PDB file of C-alpha atoms in Angstrom:
ATOM      1  CA  MET L   9     123.399  92.498 128.146  1.00  0.00           C
ATOM      2  CA  ASP L  10     121.969  96.018 128.151  1.00  0.00           C
ATOM      3  CA  ILE L  11     120.043  96.555 124.916  1.00  0.00           C
ATOM      4  CA  VAL L  12     118.212  99.593 123.577  1.00  0.00           C
ATOM      5  CA  ILE L  13     116.082 100.037 120.451  1.00  0.00           C
ATOM      6  CA  ILE L  14     116.547 103.402 118.760  1.00  0.00           C
ATOM      7  CA  ILE L  15     114.202 104.587 116.011  1.00  0.00           C
ATOM      8  CA  PRO L  16     115.792 107.308 113.835  1.00  0.00           C
ATOM      9  CA  ALA L  17     113.137 109.766 112.655  1.00  0.00           C
ATOM     10  CA  ARG L  18     114.035 112.619 110.305  1.00  0.00           C
ATOM     11  CA  TYR L  19     111.396 115.108 109.208  1.00  0.00           C
ATOM     12  CA  ALA L  20     113.135 116.458 106.096  1.00  0.00           C
ATOM     13  CA  SER L  21     113.128 113.299 103.969  1.00  0.00           C
ATOM     14  CA  SER L  22     113.940 114.158 100.348  1.00  0.00           C
ATOM     15  CA  ARG L  23     111.515 111.557  98.960  1.00  0.00           C
ATOM     16  CA  PHE L  24     108.757 112.086 101.551  1.00  0.00           C
ATOM     17  CA  PRO L  25     108.977 115.273 103.659  1.00  0.00           C
ATOM     18  CA  GLY L  26     107.336 114.867 107.061  1.00  0.00           C
ATOM     19  CA  LYS L  27     107.216 111.089 106.651  1.00  0.00           C
ATOM     20  CA  PRO L  28     107.381 110.107 110.366  1.00  0.00           C
ATOM     21  CA  LEU L  29     104.182 112.068 111.022  1.00  0.00           C
ATOM     22  CA  ALA L  30     102.314 110.785 107.963  1.00  0.00           C
ATOM     23  CA  LYS L  31      99.013 109.165 108.933  1.00  0.00           C
ATOM     24  CA  ILE L  32      98.296 105.508 108.159  1.00  0.00           C
ATOM     25  CA  ASN L  33      94.656 104.805 108.919  1.00  0.00           C
ATOM     26  CA  GLY L  34      94.704 107.669 111.404  1.00  0.00           C
ATOM     27  CA  THR L  35      97.901 106.715 113.267  1.00  0.00           C
ATOM     28  CA  THR L  36     101.274 108.224 112.468  1.00  0.00           C
ATOM     29  CA  LEU L  37     103.933 106.115 110.835  1.00  0.00           C
ATOM     30  CA  LEU L  38     106.285 106.756 113.754  1.00  0.00           C
ATOM     31  CA  GLU L  39     103.784 105.675 116.402  1.00  0.00           C
ATOM     32  CA  ARG L  40     103.065 102.481 114.470  1.00  0.00           C
ATOM     33  CA  VAL L  41     106.773 101.616 114.355  1.00  0.00           C
ATOM     34  CA  TRP L  42     107.164 102.392 118.066  1.00  0.00           C
ATOM     35  CA  LYS L  43     104.218 100.141 118.932  1.00  0.00           C
ATOM     36  CA  ARG L  44     105.897  97.274 117.066  1.00  0.00           C
ATOM     37  CA  CYS L  45     109.110  97.753 119.077  1.00  0.00           C
ATOM     38  CA  VAL L  46     107.631  98.074 122.571  1.00  0.00           C
ATOM     39  CA  PRO L  47     106.649  94.373 122.977  1.00  0.00           C
ATOM     40  CA  VAL L  48     110.301  93.380 122.494  1.00  0.00           C
ATOM     41  CA  LEU L  49     112.048  95.393 125.222  1.00  0.00           C
ATOM     42  CA  GLY L  50     109.361  97.505 126.867  1.00  0.00           C
ATOM     43  CA  GLU L  51     108.658 101.238 126.617  1.00  0.00           C
ATOM     44  CA  GLU L  52     111.643 102.188 128.760  1.00  0.00           C
ATOM     45  CA  ARG L  53     114.127 100.675 126.245  1.00  0.00           C
ATOM     46  CA  VAL L  54     112.677 102.161 123.044  1.00  0.00           C
ATOM     47  CA  VAL L  55     113.841 105.664 122.099  1.00  0.00           C
ATOM     48  CA  VAL L  56     113.175 107.901 119.092  1.00  0.00           C
ATOM     49  CA  ALA L  57     116.153 109.884 117.788  1.00  0.00           C
ATOM     50  CA  THR L  58     115.093 112.984 115.868  1.00  0.00           C
ATOM     51  CA  ASP L  59     116.308 116.380 114.716  1.00  0.00           C
ATOM     52  CA  ASP L  60     112.920 118.080 114.503  1.00  0.00           C
ATOM     53  CA  GLN L  61     110.833 119.671 117.232  1.00  0.00           C
ATOM     54  CA  ARG L  62     107.587 118.606 115.544  1.00  0.00           C
ATOM     55  CA  ILE L  63     108.570 114.965 115.931  1.00  0.00           C
ATOM     56  CA  ALA L  64     109.749 115.561 119.493  1.00  0.00           C
ATOM     57  CA  ASP L  65     106.408 117.189 120.329  1.00  0.00           C
ATOM     58  CA  HIS L  66     104.557 114.226 118.835  1.00  0.00           C
ATOM     59  CA  CYS L  67     106.628 111.824 120.939  1.00  0.00           C
ATOM     60  CA  ALA L  68     105.960 113.842 124.085  1.00  0.00           C
ATOM     61  CA  ASP L  69     102.229 113.802 123.336  1.00  0.00           C
ATOM     62  CA  LYS L  70     102.239 110.009 122.889  1.00  0.00           C
ATOM     63  CA  GLY L  71     104.457 109.203 125.871  1.00  0.00           C
ATOM     64  CA  ILE L  72     107.349 108.084 123.663  1.00  0.00           C
ATOM     65  CA  GLN L  73     110.920 108.577 124.866  1.00  0.00           C
ATOM     66  CA  TRP L  74     112.976 110.730 122.527  1.00  0.00           C
ATOM     67  CA  VAL L  75     116.371 112.407 122.206  1.00  0.00           C
ATOM     68  CA  MET L  76     117.316 115.347 120.006  1.00  0.00           C
ATOM     69  CA  THR L  77     120.205 114.830 117.581  1.00  0.00           C
ATOM     70  CA  PRO L  78     121.980 117.188 115.149  1.00  0.00           C
ATOM     71  CA  ASP L  79     120.301 117.868 111.820  1.00  0.00           C
ATOM     72  CA  SER L  80     123.669 117.241 110.169  1.00  0.00           C
ATOM     73  CA  CYS L  81     123.450 113.446 110.618  1.00  0.00           C
ATOM     74  CA  ALA L  82     123.950 111.938 107.162  1.00  0.00           C
ATOM     75  CA  THR L  83     122.030 108.687 107.812  1.00  0.00           C
ATOM     76  CA  GLY L  84     119.795 107.011 110.340  1.00  0.00           C
ATOM     77  CA  THR L  85     122.792 105.114 111.696  1.00  0.00           C
ATOM     78  CA  ASP L  86     124.728 108.370 112.163  1.00  0.00           C
ATOM     79  CA  ARG L  87     121.680 109.658 114.052  1.00  0.00           C
ATOM     80  CA  LEU L  88     121.662 106.507 116.188  1.00  0.00           C
ATOM     81  CA  ALA L  89     125.364 107.007 116.936  1.00  0.00           C
ATOM     82  CA  ALA L  90     124.628 110.556 118.070  1.00  0.00           C
ATOM     83  CA  ALA L  91     121.786 109.348 120.274  1.00  0.00           C
ATOM     84  CA  ALA L  92     123.981 106.640 121.795  1.00  0.00           C
ATOM     85  CA  ALA L  93     125.839 109.293 123.785  1.00  0.00           C
ATOM     86  CA  SER L  94     122.759 109.713 125.991  1.00  0.00           C
ATOM     87  CA  CYS L  95     121.604 106.079 125.743  1.00  0.00           C
ATOM     88  CA  PRO L  96     124.490 103.864 126.947  1.00  0.00           C
ATOM     89  CA  ALA L  97     124.067 100.178 126.068  1.00  0.00           C
ATOM     90  CA  ASP L  98     125.954  97.011 125.173  1.00  0.00           C
ATOM     91  CA  LEU L  99     123.963  96.558 121.977  1.00  0.00           C
ATOM     92  CA  TYR L 100     122.032  99.030 119.832  1.00  0.00           C
ATOM     93  CA  ILE L 101     119.077  97.925 117.733  1.00  0.00           C
ATOM     94  CA  ASN L 102     118.207 100.282 114.901  1.00  0.00           C
ATOM     95  CA  VAL L 103     114.626  99.928 113.703  1.00  0.00           C
ATOM     96  CA  GLN L 104     114.103 102.411 110.899  1.00  0.00           C
ATOM     97  CA  GLY L 105     111.130 104.698 111.377  1.00  0.00           C
ATOM     98  CA  ASP L 106     109.586 103.693 108.046  1.00  0.00           C
ATOM     99  CA  GLU L 107     108.738 100.045 108.873  1.00  0.00           C
ATOM    100  CA  PRO L 108     105.135 100.171 110.218  1.00  0.00           C
ATOM    101  CA  LEU L 109     104.448  96.458 109.684  1.00  0.00           C
ATOM    102  CA  ILE L 110     107.627  95.176 111.283  1.00  0.00           C
ATOM    103  CA  GLU L 111     107.059  92.040 113.352  1.00  0.00           C
ATOM    104  CA  PRO L 112     108.260  92.114 116.988  1.00  0.00           C
ATOM    105  CA  ALA L 113     109.422  88.525 116.519  1.00  0.00           C
ATOM    106  CA  ASP L 114     111.703  89.673 113.697  1.00  0.00           C
ATOM    107  CA  ILE L 115     113.280  92.326 115.924  1.00  0.00           C
ATOM    108  CA  GLN L 116     113.842  89.618 118.535  1.00  0.00           C
ATOM    109  CA  LYS L 117     115.419  87.378 115.906  1.00  0.00           C
ATOM    110  CA  VAL L 118     117.991  90.070 115.090  1.00  0.00           C
ATOM    111  CA  ILE L 119     118.707  90.535 118.797  1.00  0.00           C
ATOM    112  CA  ASP L 120     119.200  86.781 119.243  1.00  0.00           C
ATOM    113  CA  ALA L 121     121.593  86.662 116.283  1.00  0.00           C
ATOM    114  CA  ALA L 122     123.615  89.555 117.710  1.00  0.00           C
ATOM    115  CA  ARG L 123     123.791  87.864 121.106  1.00  0.00           C
ATOM    116  CA  ALA L 124     125.067  84.687 119.446  1.00  0.00           C
ATOM    117  CA  SER L 125     127.784  86.621 117.577  1.00  0.00           C
ATOM    118  CA  PRO L 126     129.190  89.241 119.966  1.00  0.00           C
ATOM    119  CA  GLY L 127     130.734  92.175 118.126  1.00  0.00           C
ATOM    120  CA  ALA L 128     128.952  91.445 114.848  1.00  0.00           C
ATOM    121  CA  VAL L 129     126.953  93.887 112.751  1.00  0.00           C
ATOM    122  CA  VAL L 130     123.610  92.251 111.957  1.00  0.00           C
ATOM    123  CA  ASN L 131     120.937  93.183 109.400  1.00  0.00           C
ATOM    124  CA  ALA L 132     117.646  91.549 108.435  1.00  0.00           C
ATOM    125  CA  TYR L 133     116.321  90.497 105.041  1.00  0.00           C
ATOM    126  CA  CYS L 134     113.384  88.658 103.483  1.00  0.00           C
ATOM    127  CA  PRO L 135     112.353  87.258 100.080  1.00  0.00           C
ATOM    128  CA  ILE L 136     110.926  89.572  97.443  1.00  0.00           C
ATOM    129  CA  THR L 137     107.474  88.322  96.512  1.00  0.00           C
ATOM    130  CA  ASP L 138     106.244  91.387  94.616  1.00  0.00           C
ATOM    131  CA  GLU L 139     108.076  92.066  91.355  1.00  0.00           C
ATOM    132  CA  ARG L 140     107.518  95.802  91.881  1.00  0.00           C
ATOM    133  CA  ASP L 141     110.015  95.640  94.756  1.00  0.00           C
ATOM    134  CA  TYR L 142     112.658  94.014  92.548  1.00  0.00           C
ATOM    135  CA  HIS L 143     112.482  96.859  90.023  1.00  0.00           C
ATOM    136  CA  SER L 144     111.944  99.655  92.551  1.00  0.00           C
ATOM    137  CA  LEU L 145     114.891 101.965  93.181  1.00  0.00           C
ATOM    138  CA  THR L 146     113.610 102.619  96.705  1.00  0.00           C
ATOM    139  CA  VAL L 147     114.061  98.963  97.761  1.00  0.00           C
ATOM    140  CA  PRO L 148     117.618  97.781  98.557  1.00  0.00           C
ATOM    141  CA  LYS L 149     118.272  94.273  97.246  1.00  0.00           C
ATOM    142  CA  ILE L 150     120.819  92.020  98.947  1.00  0.00           C
ATOM    143  CA  VAL L 151     123.185  89.286  97.822  1.00  0.00           C
ATOM    144  CA  ALA L 152     124.964  87.203 100.443  1.00  0.00           C
ATOM    145  CA  ARG L 153     127.368  84.319 100.872  1.00  0.00           C
ATOM    146  CA  GLN L 154     125.923  80.907 101.639  1.00  0.00           C
ATOM    147  CA  ASP L 155     126.907  81.408 105.278  1.00  0.00           C
ATOM    148  CA  GLY L 156     124.767  84.564 105.424  1.00  0.00           C
ATOM    149  CA  ARG L 157     127.481  87.216 105.291  1.00  0.00           C
ATOM    150  CA  LEU L 158     126.573  90.173 103.095  1.00  0.00           C
ATOM    151  CA  LEU L 159     128.346  90.432  99.744  1.00  0.00           C
ATOM    152  CA  TYR L 160     126.634  93.545  98.425  1.00  0.00           C
ATOM    153  CA  MET L 161     123.444  95.573  98.530  1.00  0.00           C
ATOM    154  CA  SER L 162     122.025  97.710  95.735  1.00  0.00           C
ATOM    155  CA  ARG L 163     118.940  99.596  94.643  1.00  0.00           C
ATOM    156  CA  THR L 164     119.232  97.973  91.225  1.00  0.00           C
ATOM    157  CA  GLY L 165     117.814  94.499  90.604  1.00  0.00           C
ATOM    158  CA  LEU L 166     120.086  91.871  92.183  1.00  0.00           C
ATOM    159  CA  PRO L 167     120.810  89.157  91.350  1.00  0.00           C
ATOM    160  CA  GLY L 168     120.573  89.877  87.650  1.00  0.00           C
ATOM    161  CA  ASN L 169     120.305  87.415  84.801  1.00  0.00           C
ATOM    162  CA  LYS L 170     120.719  87.259  81.016  1.00  0.00           C
ATOM    163  CA  ASP L 171     116.993  87.765  80.472  1.00  0.00           C
ATOM    164  CA  GLY L 172     116.896  90.925  82.547  1.00  0.00           C
ATOM    165  CA  GLY L 173     113.729  89.774  84.327  1.00  0.00           C
ATOM    166  CA  PHE L 174     112.703  88.951  87.861  1.00  0.00           C
ATOM    167  CA  ARG L 175     113.244  85.369  88.989  1.00  0.00           C
ATOM    168  CA  TRP L 176     114.091  85.544  92.672  1.00  0.00           C
ATOM    169  CA  ALA L 177     115.671  88.059  94.990  1.00  0.00           C
ATOM    170  CA  HIS L 178     115.834  89.258  98.587  1.00  0.00           C
ATOM    171  CA  LYS L 179     115.357  92.713 100.045  1.00  0.00           C
ATOM    172  CA  GLN L 180     116.711  94.427 103.107  1.00  0.00           C
ATOM    173  CA  VAL L 181     114.460  94.764 106.147  1.00  0.00           C
ATOM    174  CA  CYS L 182     115.585  97.771 108.159  1.00  0.00           C
ATOM    175  CA  ILE L 183     116.341  96.137 111.487  1.00  0.00           C
ATOM    176  CA  TYR L 184     120.005  96.357 112.462  1.00  0.00           C
ATOM    177  CA  ALA L 185     122.109  95.382 115.474  1.00  0.00           C
ATOM    178  CA  PHE L 186     125.264  97.354 116.223  1.00  0.00           C
ATOM    179  CA  PRO L 187     127.839  96.804 118.964  1.00  0.00           C
ATOM    180  CA  PRO L 188     129.101 100.137 120.371  1.00  0.00           C
ATOM    181  CA  GLU L 189     132.572  99.784 118.815  1.00  0.00           C
ATOM    182  CA  ALA L 190     131.235  99.318 115.264  1.00  0.00           C
ATOM    183  CA  LEU L 191     128.814 102.183 115.746  1.00  0.00           C
ATOM    184  CA  ARG L 192     131.644 104.476 116.843  1.00  0.00           C
ATOM    185  CA  ASP L 193     133.777 103.474 113.836  1.00  0.00           C
ATOM    186  CA  PHE L 194     130.835 104.125 111.509  1.00  0.00           C
ATOM    187  CA  ALA L 195     130.276 107.639 112.876  1.00  0.00           C
ATOM    188  CA  ALA L 196     133.989 108.452 113.140  1.00  0.00           C
ATOM    189  CA  HIS L 197     134.436 108.069 109.382  1.00  0.00           C
ATOM    190  CA  GLY L 198     133.005 111.577 109.098  1.00  0.00           C
ATOM    191  CA  GLY L 199     130.823 111.113 106.033  1.00  0.00           C
ATOM    192  CA  LYS L 200     129.520 108.632 103.512  1.00  0.00           C
ATOM    193  CA  THR L 201     131.882 106.166 101.871  1.00  0.00           C
ATOM    194  CA  PRO L 202     131.924 106.059  98.022  1.00  0.00           C
ATOM    195  CA  LEU L 203     129.616 103.072  97.473  1.00  0.00           C
ATOM    196  CA  GLU L 204     127.340 104.172 100.311  1.00  0.00           C
ATOM    197  CA  ALA L 205     126.995 107.589  98.681  1.00  0.00           C
ATOM    198  CA  GLU L 206     126.400 106.168  95.203  1.00  0.00           C
ATOM    199  CA  GLU L 207     123.757 103.647  96.304  1.00  0.00           C
ATOM    200  CA  ASP L 208     122.396 105.714  99.219  1.00  0.00           C
ATOM    201  CA  ILE L 209     122.493 102.582 101.400  1.00  0.00           C
ATOM    202  CA  GLU L 210     124.158 103.152 104.764  1.00  0.00           C
ATOM    203  CA  ILE L 211     124.978  99.505 105.570  1.00  0.00           C
ATOM    204  CA  LEU L 212     127.529  99.621 102.749  1.00  0.00           C
ATOM    205  CA  ARG L 213     129.706 101.890 104.906  1.00  0.00           C
ATOM    206  CA  PHE L 214     130.379  98.941 107.198  1.00  0.00           C
ATOM    207  CA  LEU L 215     131.467  96.788 104.236  1.00  0.00           C
ATOM    208  CA  GLU L 216     133.709  99.565 102.940  1.00  0.00           C
ATOM    209  CA  LEU L 217     135.256  99.972 106.403  1.00  0.00           C
ATOM    210  CA  GLY L 218     136.107  96.256 106.484  1.00  0.00           C
ATOM    211  CA  TYR L 219     133.294  94.923 108.684  1.00  0.00           C
ATOM    212  CA  GLU L 220     131.444  91.706 107.980  1.00  0.00           C
ATOM    213  CA  VAL L 221     127.648  92.075 108.057  1.00  0.00           C
ATOM    214  CA  GLU L 222     125.594  89.038 109.071  1.00  0.00           C
ATOM    215  CA  MET L 223     122.241  88.843 107.297  1.00  0.00           C
ATOM    216  CA  VAL L 224     119.367  87.251 109.224  1.00  0.00           C
ATOM    217  CA  PRO L 225     116.247  85.986 107.416  1.00  0.00           C
ATOM    218  CA  VAL L 226     112.980  87.294 108.806  1.00  0.00           C
ATOM    219  CA  SER L 227     109.331  87.176 107.781  1.00  0.00           C
ATOM    220  CA  GLY L 228     108.145  88.799 104.582  1.00  0.00           C
ATOM    221  CA  SER L 229     105.555  91.007 106.297  1.00  0.00           C
ATOM    222  CA  SER L 230     107.522  94.242 106.025  1.00  0.00           C
ATOM    223  CA  ILE L 231     106.558  97.068 103.675  1.00  0.00           C
ATOM    224  CA  ALA L 232     108.830 100.075 104.072  1.00  0.00           C
ATOM    225  CA  VAL L 233     107.338 103.523 103.513  1.00  0.00           C
ATOM    226  CA  ASP L 234     109.835 105.334 101.278  1.00  0.00           C
ATOM    227  CA  VAL L 235     107.513 107.503  99.158  1.00  0.00           C
ATOM    228  CA  PRO L 236     103.924 108.761  99.664  1.00  0.00           C
ATOM    229  CA  GLU L 237     102.557 106.009  97.415  1.00  0.00           C
ATOM    230  CA  ASP L 238     103.739 103.386  99.901  1.00  0.00           C
ATOM    231  CA  VAL L 239     101.163 104.563 102.450  1.00  0.00           C
ATOM    232  CA  ALA L 240      98.395 103.076 100.300  1.00  0.00           C
ATOM    233  CA  ARG L 241     100.312  99.761 100.072  1.00  0.00           C
ATOM    234  CA  VAL L 242     100.541  99.581 103.863  1.00  0.00           C
ATOM    235  CA  GLU L 243      96.868 100.431 104.298  1.00  0.00           C
ATOM    236  CA  GLU L 244      95.960  97.698 101.788  1.00  0.00           C
ATOM    237  CA  ALA L 245      98.079  95.221 103.757  1.00  0.00           C
ATOM    238  CA  LEU L 246      96.429  96.240 107.020  1.00  0.00           C
ATOM    239  CA  GLU L 247      93.000  95.820 105.460  1.00  0.00           C
ATOM    240  CA  ALA L 248      93.945  92.371 104.157  1.00  0.00           C
ATOM    241  CA  ARG L 249      95.114  91.340 107.625  1.00  0.00           C
ATOM    242  CA  SER L 250      91.932  92.530 109.297  1.00  0.00           C
ATOM    243  CA  ALA L 251      89.857  90.661 106.716  1.00  0.00           C
TER     244      ALA L 251
END
């Protein structure tokens, strides 16, 4: 099976402009994500998909493969679909460019799950251990069937309870596996679906288009960088690991 990892990287993030090039202890966010992907498939099978020349120049300087995509792409998955035209494969792994602590073993776990279920859309998740993540509107929370198929995903606190407090929950980890057919259907829709637009969570488009999404549990090491304040959280985690 021919597999490629594509890292969508958009410069004009509404919550954090220039985010892919933000420095975390002196290394850009994008380079850190790329370095976490390379051990899985090798440098030749990891590609950055961007719409900005500044990111392309950074990739060229670091020896990272990249492809230019339209700036009209509504989501990272739309950007991946655009990049797929120049990166033919049997399976596309989307590792979002804001996951600097992603574990290579977790990427491999998503790949293994996709291999075991040909044609399936696969997404990763992990337990929420920090109550801030449960209440944060930048962290998508997931609820799933007992067999692991996604029921829903929301930026609000799920699951809820009568007390309105945090008891337990799971959050999305932005590693996805897409077969080419599902990726084409996603992009062919021509825009965000209603729930996807309301929640600003792209995986919901697959649910709204009738696809099942298999959720795969991975380690809880991930801290996504959604806003500038998250950089300090990642640096604290890196310091804790080195200690």
